[in-house]
XYZ file of C-alpha atoms in Angstrom:
534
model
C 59.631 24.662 13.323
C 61.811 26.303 10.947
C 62.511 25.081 7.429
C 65.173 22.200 7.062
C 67.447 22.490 4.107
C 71.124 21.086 4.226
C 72.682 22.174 7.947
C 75.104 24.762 8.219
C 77.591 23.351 10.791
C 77.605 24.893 14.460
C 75.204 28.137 13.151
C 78.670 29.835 11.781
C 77.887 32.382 9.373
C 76.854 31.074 6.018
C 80.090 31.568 3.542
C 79.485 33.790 0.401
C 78.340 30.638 -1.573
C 75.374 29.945 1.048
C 71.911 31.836 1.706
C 70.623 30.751 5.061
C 66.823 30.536 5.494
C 64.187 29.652 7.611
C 60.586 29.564 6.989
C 57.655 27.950 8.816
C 56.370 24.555 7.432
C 53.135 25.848 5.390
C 55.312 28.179 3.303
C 58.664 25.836 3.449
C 58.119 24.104 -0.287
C 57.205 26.801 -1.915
C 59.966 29.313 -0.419
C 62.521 26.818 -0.858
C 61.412 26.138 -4.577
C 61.618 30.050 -5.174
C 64.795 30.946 -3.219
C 66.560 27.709 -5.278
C 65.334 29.013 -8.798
C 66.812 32.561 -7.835
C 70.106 31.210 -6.573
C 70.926 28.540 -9.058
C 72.330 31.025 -11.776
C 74.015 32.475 -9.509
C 76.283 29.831 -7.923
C 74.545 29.999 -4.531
C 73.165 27.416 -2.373
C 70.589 27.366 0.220
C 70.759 26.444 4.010
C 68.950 26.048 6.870
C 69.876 29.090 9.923
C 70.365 26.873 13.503
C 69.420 30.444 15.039
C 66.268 31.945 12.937
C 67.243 35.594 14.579
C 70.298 34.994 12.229
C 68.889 33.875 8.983
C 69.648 35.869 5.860
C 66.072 35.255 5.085
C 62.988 34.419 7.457
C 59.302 33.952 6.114
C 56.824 33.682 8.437
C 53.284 32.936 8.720
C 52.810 35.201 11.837
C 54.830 38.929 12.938
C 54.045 42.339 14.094
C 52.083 44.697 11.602
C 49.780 43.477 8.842
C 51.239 46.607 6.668
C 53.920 45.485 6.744
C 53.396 41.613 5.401
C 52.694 40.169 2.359
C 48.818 38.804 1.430
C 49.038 35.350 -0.345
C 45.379 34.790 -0.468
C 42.175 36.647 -0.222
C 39.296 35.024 1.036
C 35.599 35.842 0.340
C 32.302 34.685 1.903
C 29.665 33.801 -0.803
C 26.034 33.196 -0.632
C 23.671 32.261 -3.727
C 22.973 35.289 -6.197
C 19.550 35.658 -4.416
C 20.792 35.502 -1.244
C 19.122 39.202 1.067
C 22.361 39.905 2.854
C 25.298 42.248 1.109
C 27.554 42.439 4.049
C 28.723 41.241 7.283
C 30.767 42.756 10.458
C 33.594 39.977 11.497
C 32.110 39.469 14.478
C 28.726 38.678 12.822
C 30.506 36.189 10.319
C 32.503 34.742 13.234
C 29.122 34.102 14.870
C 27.905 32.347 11.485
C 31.194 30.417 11.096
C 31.179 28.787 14.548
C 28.073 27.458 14.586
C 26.943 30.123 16.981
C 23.693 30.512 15.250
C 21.499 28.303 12.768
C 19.873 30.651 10.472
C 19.726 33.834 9.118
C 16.950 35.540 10.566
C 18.844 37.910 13.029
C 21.046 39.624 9.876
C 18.672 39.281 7.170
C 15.307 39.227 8.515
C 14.478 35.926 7.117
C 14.598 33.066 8.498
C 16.765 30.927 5.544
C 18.536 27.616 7.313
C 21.907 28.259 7.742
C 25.038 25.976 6.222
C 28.692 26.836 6.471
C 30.717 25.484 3.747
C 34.669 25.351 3.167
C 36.756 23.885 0.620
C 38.570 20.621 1.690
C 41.857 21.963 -0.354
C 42.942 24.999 0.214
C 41.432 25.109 3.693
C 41.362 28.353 5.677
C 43.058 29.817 8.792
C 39.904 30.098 10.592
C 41.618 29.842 13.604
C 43.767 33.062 13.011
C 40.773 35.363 12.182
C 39.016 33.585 15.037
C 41.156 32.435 17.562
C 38.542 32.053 20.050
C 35.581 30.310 17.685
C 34.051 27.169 18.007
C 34.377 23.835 15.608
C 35.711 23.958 12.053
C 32.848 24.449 9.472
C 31.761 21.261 7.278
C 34.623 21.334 4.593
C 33.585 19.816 1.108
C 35.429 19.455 -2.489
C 34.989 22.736 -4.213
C 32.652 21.563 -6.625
C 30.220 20.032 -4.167
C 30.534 23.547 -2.750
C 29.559 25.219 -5.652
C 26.838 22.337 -6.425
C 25.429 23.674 -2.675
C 25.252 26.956 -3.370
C 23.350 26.672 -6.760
C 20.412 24.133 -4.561
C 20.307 25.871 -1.132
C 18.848 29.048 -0.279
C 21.084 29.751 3.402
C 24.401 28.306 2.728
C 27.643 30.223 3.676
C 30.765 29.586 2.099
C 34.048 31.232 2.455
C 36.402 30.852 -0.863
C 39.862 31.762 -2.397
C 39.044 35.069 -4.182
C 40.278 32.850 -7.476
C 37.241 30.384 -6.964
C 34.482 33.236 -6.614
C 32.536 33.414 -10.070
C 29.415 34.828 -11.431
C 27.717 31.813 -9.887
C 27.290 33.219 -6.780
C 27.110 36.890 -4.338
C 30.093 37.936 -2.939
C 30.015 39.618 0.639
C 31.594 43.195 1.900
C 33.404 42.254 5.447
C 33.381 45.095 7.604
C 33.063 47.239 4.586
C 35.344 45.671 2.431
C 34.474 43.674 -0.723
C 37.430 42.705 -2.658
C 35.828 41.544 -5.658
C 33.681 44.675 -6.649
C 36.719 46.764 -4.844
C 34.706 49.095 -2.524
C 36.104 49.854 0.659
C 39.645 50.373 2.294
C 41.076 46.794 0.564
C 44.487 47.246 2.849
C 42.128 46.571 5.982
C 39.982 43.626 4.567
C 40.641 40.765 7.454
C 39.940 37.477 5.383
C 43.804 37.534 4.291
C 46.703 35.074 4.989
C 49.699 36.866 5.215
C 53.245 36.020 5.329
C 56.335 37.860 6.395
C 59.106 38.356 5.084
C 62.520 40.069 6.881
C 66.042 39.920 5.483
C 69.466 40.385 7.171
C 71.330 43.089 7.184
C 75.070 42.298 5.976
C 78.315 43.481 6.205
C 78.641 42.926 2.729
C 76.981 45.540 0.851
C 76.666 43.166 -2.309
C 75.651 40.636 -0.307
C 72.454 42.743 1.522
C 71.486 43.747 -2.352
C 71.487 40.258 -3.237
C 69.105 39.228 -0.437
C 66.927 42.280 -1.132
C 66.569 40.539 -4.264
C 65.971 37.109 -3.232
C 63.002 38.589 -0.970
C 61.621 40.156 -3.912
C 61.804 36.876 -5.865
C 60.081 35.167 -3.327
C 57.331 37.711 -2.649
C 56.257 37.776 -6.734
C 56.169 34.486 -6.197
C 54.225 33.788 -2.697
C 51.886 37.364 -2.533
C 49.447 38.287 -4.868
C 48.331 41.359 -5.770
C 45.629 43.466 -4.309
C 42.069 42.970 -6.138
C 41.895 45.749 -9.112
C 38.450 44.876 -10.167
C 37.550 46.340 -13.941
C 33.670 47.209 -13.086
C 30.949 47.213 -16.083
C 27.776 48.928 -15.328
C 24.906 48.391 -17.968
C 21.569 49.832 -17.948
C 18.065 48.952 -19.026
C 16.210 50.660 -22.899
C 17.352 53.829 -22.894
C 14.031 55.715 -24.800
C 14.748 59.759 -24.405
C 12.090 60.681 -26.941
C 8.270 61.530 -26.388
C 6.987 62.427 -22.884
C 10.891 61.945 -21.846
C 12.051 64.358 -23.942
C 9.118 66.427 -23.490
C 9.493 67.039 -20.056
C 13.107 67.670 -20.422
C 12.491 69.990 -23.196
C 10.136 71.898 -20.697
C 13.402 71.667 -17.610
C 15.568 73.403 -20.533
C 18.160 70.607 -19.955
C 18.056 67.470 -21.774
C 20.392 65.896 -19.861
C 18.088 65.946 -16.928
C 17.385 61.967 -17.021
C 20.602 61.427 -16.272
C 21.445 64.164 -13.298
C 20.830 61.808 -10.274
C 22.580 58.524 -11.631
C 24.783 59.616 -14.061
C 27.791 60.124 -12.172
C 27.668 56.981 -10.533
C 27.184 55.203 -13.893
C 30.200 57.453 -15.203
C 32.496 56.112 -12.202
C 32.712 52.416 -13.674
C 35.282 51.531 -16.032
C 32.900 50.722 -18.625
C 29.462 51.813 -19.066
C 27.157 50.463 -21.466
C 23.514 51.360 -22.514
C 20.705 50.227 -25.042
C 19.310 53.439 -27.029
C 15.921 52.230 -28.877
C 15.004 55.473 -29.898
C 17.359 58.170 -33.123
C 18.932 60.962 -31.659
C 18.928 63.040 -34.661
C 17.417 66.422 -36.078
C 17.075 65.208 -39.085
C 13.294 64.937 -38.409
C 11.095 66.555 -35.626
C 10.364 65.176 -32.576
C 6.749 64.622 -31.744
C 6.647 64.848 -28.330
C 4.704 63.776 -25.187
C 1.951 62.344 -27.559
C 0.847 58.526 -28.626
C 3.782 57.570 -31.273
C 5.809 54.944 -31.987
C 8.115 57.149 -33.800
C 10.742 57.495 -31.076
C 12.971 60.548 -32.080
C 14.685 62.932 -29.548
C 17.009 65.881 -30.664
C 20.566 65.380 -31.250
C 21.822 67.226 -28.017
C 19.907 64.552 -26.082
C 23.404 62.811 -26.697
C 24.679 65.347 -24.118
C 23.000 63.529 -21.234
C 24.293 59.688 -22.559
C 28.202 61.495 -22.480
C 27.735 63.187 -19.388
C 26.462 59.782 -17.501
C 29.556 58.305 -18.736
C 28.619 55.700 -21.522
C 30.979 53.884 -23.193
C 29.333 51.651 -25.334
C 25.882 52.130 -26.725
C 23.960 49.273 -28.823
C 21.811 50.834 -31.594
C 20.694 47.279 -32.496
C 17.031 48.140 -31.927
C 13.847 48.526 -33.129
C 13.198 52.643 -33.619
C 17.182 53.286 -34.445
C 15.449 54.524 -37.883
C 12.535 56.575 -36.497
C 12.061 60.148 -38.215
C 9.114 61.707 -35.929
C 6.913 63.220 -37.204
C 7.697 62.910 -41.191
C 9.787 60.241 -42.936
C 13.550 61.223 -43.077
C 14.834 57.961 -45.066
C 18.212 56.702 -42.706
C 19.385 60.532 -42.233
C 18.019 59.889 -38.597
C 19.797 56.428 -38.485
C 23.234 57.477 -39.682
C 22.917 60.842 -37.599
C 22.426 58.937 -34.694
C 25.704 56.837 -35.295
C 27.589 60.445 -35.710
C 26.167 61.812 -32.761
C 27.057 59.265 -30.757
C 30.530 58.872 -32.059
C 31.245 62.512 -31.251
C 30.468 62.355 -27.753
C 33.172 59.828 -27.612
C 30.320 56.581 -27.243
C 30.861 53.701 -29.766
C 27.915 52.700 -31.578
C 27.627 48.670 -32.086
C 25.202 46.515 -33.412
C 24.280 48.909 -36.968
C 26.098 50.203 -39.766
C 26.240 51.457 -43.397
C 26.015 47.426 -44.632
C 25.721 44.101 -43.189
C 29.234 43.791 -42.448
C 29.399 47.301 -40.708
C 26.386 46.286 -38.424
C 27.826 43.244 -37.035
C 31.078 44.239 -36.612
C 32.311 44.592 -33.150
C 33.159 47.907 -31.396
C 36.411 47.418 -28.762
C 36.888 48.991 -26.120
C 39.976 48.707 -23.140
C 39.622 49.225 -19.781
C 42.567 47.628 -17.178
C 44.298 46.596 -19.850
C 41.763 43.826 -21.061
C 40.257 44.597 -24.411
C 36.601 44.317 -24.404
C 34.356 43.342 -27.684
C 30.563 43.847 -27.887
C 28.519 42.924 -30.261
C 24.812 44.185 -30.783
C 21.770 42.342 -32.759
C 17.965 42.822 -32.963
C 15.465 40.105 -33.563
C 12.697 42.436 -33.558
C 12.290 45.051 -36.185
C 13.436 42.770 -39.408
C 12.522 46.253 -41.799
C 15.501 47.436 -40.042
C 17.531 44.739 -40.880
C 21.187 45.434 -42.488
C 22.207 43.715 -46.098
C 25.060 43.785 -48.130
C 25.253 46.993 -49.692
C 22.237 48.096 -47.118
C 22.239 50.201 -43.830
C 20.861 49.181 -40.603
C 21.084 46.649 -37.678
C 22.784 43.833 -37.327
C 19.942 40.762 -37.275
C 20.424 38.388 -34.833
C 20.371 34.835 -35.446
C 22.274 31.977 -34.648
C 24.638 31.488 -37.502
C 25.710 35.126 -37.290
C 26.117 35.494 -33.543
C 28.150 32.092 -33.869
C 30.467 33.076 -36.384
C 30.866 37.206 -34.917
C 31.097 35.881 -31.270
C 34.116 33.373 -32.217
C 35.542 36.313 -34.954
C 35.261 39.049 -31.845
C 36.882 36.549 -29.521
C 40.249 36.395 -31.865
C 40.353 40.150 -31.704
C 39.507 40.607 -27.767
C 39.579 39.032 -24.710
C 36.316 39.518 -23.382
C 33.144 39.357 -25.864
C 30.165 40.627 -24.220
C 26.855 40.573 -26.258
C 24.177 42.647 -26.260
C 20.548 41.357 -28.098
C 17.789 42.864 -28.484
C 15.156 40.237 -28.358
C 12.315 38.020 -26.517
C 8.313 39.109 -25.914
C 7.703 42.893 -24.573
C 6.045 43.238 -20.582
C 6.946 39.531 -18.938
C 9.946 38.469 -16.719
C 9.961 35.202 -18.427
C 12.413 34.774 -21.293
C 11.273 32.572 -24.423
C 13.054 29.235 -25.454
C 14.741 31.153 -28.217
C 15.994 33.899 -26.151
C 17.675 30.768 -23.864
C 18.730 28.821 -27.694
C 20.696 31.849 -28.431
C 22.568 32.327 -25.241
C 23.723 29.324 -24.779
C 24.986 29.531 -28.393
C 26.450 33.129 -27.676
C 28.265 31.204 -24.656
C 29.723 28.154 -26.771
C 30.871 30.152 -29.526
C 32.901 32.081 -26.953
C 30.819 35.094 -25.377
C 31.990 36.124 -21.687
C 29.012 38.069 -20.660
C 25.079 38.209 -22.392
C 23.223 41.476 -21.249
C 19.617 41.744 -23.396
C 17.132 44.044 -23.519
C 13.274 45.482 -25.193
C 11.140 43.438 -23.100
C 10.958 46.641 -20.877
C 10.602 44.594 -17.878
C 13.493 43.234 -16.195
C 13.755 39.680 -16.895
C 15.623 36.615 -15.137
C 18.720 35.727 -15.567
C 20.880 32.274 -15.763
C 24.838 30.976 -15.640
C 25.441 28.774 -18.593
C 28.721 27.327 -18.551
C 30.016 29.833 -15.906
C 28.740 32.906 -18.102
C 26.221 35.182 -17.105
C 23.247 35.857 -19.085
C 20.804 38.769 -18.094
C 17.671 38.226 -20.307
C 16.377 41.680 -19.790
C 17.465 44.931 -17.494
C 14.019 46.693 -18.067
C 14.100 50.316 -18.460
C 16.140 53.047 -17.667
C 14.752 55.920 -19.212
C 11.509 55.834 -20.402
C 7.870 57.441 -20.056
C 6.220 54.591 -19.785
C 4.260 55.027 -16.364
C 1.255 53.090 -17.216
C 2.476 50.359 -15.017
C 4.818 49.465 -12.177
C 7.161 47.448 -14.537
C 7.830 49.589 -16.777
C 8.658 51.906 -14.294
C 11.395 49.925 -12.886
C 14.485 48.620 -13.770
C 18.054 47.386 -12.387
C 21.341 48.558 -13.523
C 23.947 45.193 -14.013
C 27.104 45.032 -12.458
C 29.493 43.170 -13.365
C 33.461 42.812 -11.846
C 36.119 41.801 -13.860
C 38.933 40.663 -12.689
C 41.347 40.476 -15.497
C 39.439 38.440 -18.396
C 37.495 36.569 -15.892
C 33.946 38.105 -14.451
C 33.830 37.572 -10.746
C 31.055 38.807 -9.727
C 27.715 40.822 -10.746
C 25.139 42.435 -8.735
C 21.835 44.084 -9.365
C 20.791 48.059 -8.558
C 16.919 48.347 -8.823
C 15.602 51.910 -10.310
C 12.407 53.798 -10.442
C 11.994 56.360 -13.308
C 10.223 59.357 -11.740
C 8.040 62.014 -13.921
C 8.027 59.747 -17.043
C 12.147 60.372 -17.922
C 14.275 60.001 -14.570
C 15.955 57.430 -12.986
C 16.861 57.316 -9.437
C 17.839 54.237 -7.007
C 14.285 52.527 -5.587
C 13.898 52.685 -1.939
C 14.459 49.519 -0.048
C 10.825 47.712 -0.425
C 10.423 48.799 -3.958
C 13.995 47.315 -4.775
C 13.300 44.166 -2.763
C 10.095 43.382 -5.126
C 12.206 44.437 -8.222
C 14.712 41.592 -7.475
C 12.402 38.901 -6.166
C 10.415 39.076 -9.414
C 13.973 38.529 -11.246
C 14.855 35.098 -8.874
C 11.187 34.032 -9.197
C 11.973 34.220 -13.033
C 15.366 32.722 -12.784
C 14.079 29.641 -10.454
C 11.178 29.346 -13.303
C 14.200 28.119 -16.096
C 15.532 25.420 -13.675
């Protein structure tokens, strides 16, 4: 039925003080709310077209092309953050949706219970996507949604892209997933659409004047095509002994970074942990038993050609020499070097008040603090009037989170902290996160354990304990072989997603991607760790 407004008597042509309109009844409210604000200042009233082939404006739900409609919501299926599956065809999620199946054994390989979920308010067109599907899934507050997802392994839920979080996995549809933004977005099918057509008058003014109105009421109805700001962080970044050595020997110290360094240097912001100097201000020692961690200046060449943004230097060899003492030539070097290849340096500084201020960076428009602190090497510690890192505690990361969050919209903290080789984080580690989060943090990423580590949600903010490492020569065991690189998609201010890649460092300095089985094991010892906390 088309939208009823006042009646325009015997469908003669609206005069030059009427707009005539007719919209279907899910859209009516809001169009007529919309077209009203538009007209009022200009002495124009609305009516309702007898004849909708005549109406000066006509919003439907349904019409010919998708290209050429307007999206007013994007939809996304969700799973829990440990959920195995990434992606689904629409036929395969049509399958899931009506009921056609009861688990997830045939798409995942395991055999998790399945549980469609839908909100109660706003509910979605199933019935367009699917014309030909069974029963309407279970629909639930959102809340008791989100409460299902957090305590049950197979549930499926399908939410308004502005009620996905960090809480939870997004899914690709047929290659498509609007909240990390990979894939053809102008083809994703989980839309509702309306259209929107305008008559063509006589009256040149007049046909200006409803190209106008149709404008108004499409920045009011559509929405905008996901423009996700991605974040990429990596595990302790160590290019000094065997991992320089070897390099040294491939006459390229950038080598470490050749197979996932562009991919790091797509994201919008990439962000490392470097707990090792990058100086010549002493000499390296080489693929020998040290715990002096120094690697030549030009290994800085490799961090800028993998893309990094942001670099925390809030760690515990920031001030190593190699093999004789250099005082903090080494240490300030490293800031220089680091600042020259166009990376910002956070977490240390010439003083206490240097070392924990934050370094801001702007990517889609949102301006992005981070803030760096150790809790390990205390001899490294920054003072008033003394150089080096910023310590972490809680009174400091309190007061810099809530200073940071004045001067940015998104905080995002980066510790270095908790007990080396275990996935398990301590109760101080947890303390200080959730005091990151209530002074205002919008993202936790820590590292040094130089295993990957769970992770949690505390009040809708996403802590990573530990990302393992990244490059590294320790090969004495699996886990320190291994690592994940942390996604994370922005959406404005608000993170709407994250996602782990699993690495393997090959010949003690290289990471690559881990096969399949290798990244499965990576990932299942970081939910084992992250069920552990609950």
């Amino acid at each position: 039925a088309a939208l009823a407004f006042a009646a325009c008597s015997r469908g003669e042509p609206a005069p030059a003080s009427t707009v005539s309109l007719a919209a279907d009844p899910e859209v009516a409210a809001a169009t007529l709310q919309l077209a009203a604000e538009f007209l009022a200042p200009r002495a124009l009233d609305i009516v309702s077209a007898p004849d909708a082939e005549q109406a000066d404006l006509t919003v439907r739900l349904t019409g010919a092309e998708p290209g050429d409609a307007l999206v007013t919501r994007y939809w996304v299926p969700v799973v829990s953050l440990d959920h195995p599956a990434a992606g689904l065809t629409m036929a395969d999620l049509g399958e899931l949706v009506a009921g056609h199946v009861d688990d997830w054994s045939a798409l995942t390989g395991r055999p998790l219970p399945l549980r469609v979920l839908v909100p109660s308010v706003p509910v979605p067109p199933i019935d367009r996507w699917w014309p030909d599907g069974g029963p309407p899934p279970e629909a639930l507050p959102l809340d008791e949604v989100r409460a299902a997802l957090a305590g049950e392994a197979g549930v499926l839920a399908l939410l308004p892209l502005d009620a996905v979080d960090v809480a939870m996995r997004s899914l690709a549809v047929a290659g498509v997933n609007v909240v990390f933004g990979t894939g053809d977005i102008a083809t994703y099918p989980l839309v509702e659409r309306i259209w929107l057509t305008t008559r063509q008058a006589e009256d040149d003014q007049f046909t200006q004047l409803l190209d106008q109105l149709a404008d108004a009421v499409s920045r009011g109805l559509g929405v905008p095509a996901p423009a996700p700001i991605i974040l990429r962080a990596t595990g302790d970044i160590i290019p000094a002994r065997c991992a320089y050595a070897v390099q040294r020997d491939l006459g390229d110290l950038r080598h470490a970074y050749l197979e996932l360094g562009p991919w790091l240097a797509e994201a919008d912001l990439t962000v490392g942990s470097l707990d090792a100097a990058l100086s010549d201000a002493g000499e390296p020692l080489g693929c020998v038993e040290t715990f002096s961690l120094l690697a030549p200046a030009a290994s800085v060449d490799g961090l800028a050609f993998a893309g990094f943004d942001v670099m925390t230097v809030a760690t515990n060899h920031v001030k190593d020499c190699g093999v004789a003492p250099c005082g903090d030539q080494a240490f300030f070097e490293t800031l220089a070097n680091l600042r020259a290849a166009g990376i910002e340096p956070v977490g240390a500084g010439a003083d206490l008040a240097a070392a924990r201020a934050p370094g801001i960076v702007t990517a889609g428009g949102v301006r992005f603090a981070f803030l760096g602190y150790d809790e390990i090497a205390t001899y490294y510690h920054a003072e008033p009037g003394v150089a080096g890192t910023a310590p972490l505690n809680e009174t400091f990361l309190r007061e810099d989170v809530a200073a940071a969050a004045l001067a940015a919209d998104v905080v995002v903290v980066l510790p270095q902290w908790g007990v080396e080789y275990t996935a398990d984080p301590t109760s101080g580690q947890r303390a200080l996160a959730a005091a990151a989060v209530e002074a205002g943090a919008g993202l936790v990423i820590g590292n040094h354990p130089h295993w990957v580590q769970a992770n949690e949600v505390i009040d809708g903010v996403f802590v990573a304990y530990a990302l393992g490492n990244f490059v590294f020569d320790q090969d004495w065991s699996v886990e320190t072989q291994q690592g994940v690189v942390l996604e994370v998609a922005f959406h404005g201010t608000q993170a709407k997603g994250v996602r782990y890649h699993p690495i393997r460092i090959v010949d003690q300095h290289q990471p690559v991607f881990a096969d399949e089985d290798e990244a499965g094991e990576i990932l299942q010892r970081i939910w084992d760790a992250s069920a552990a906390l609950e």
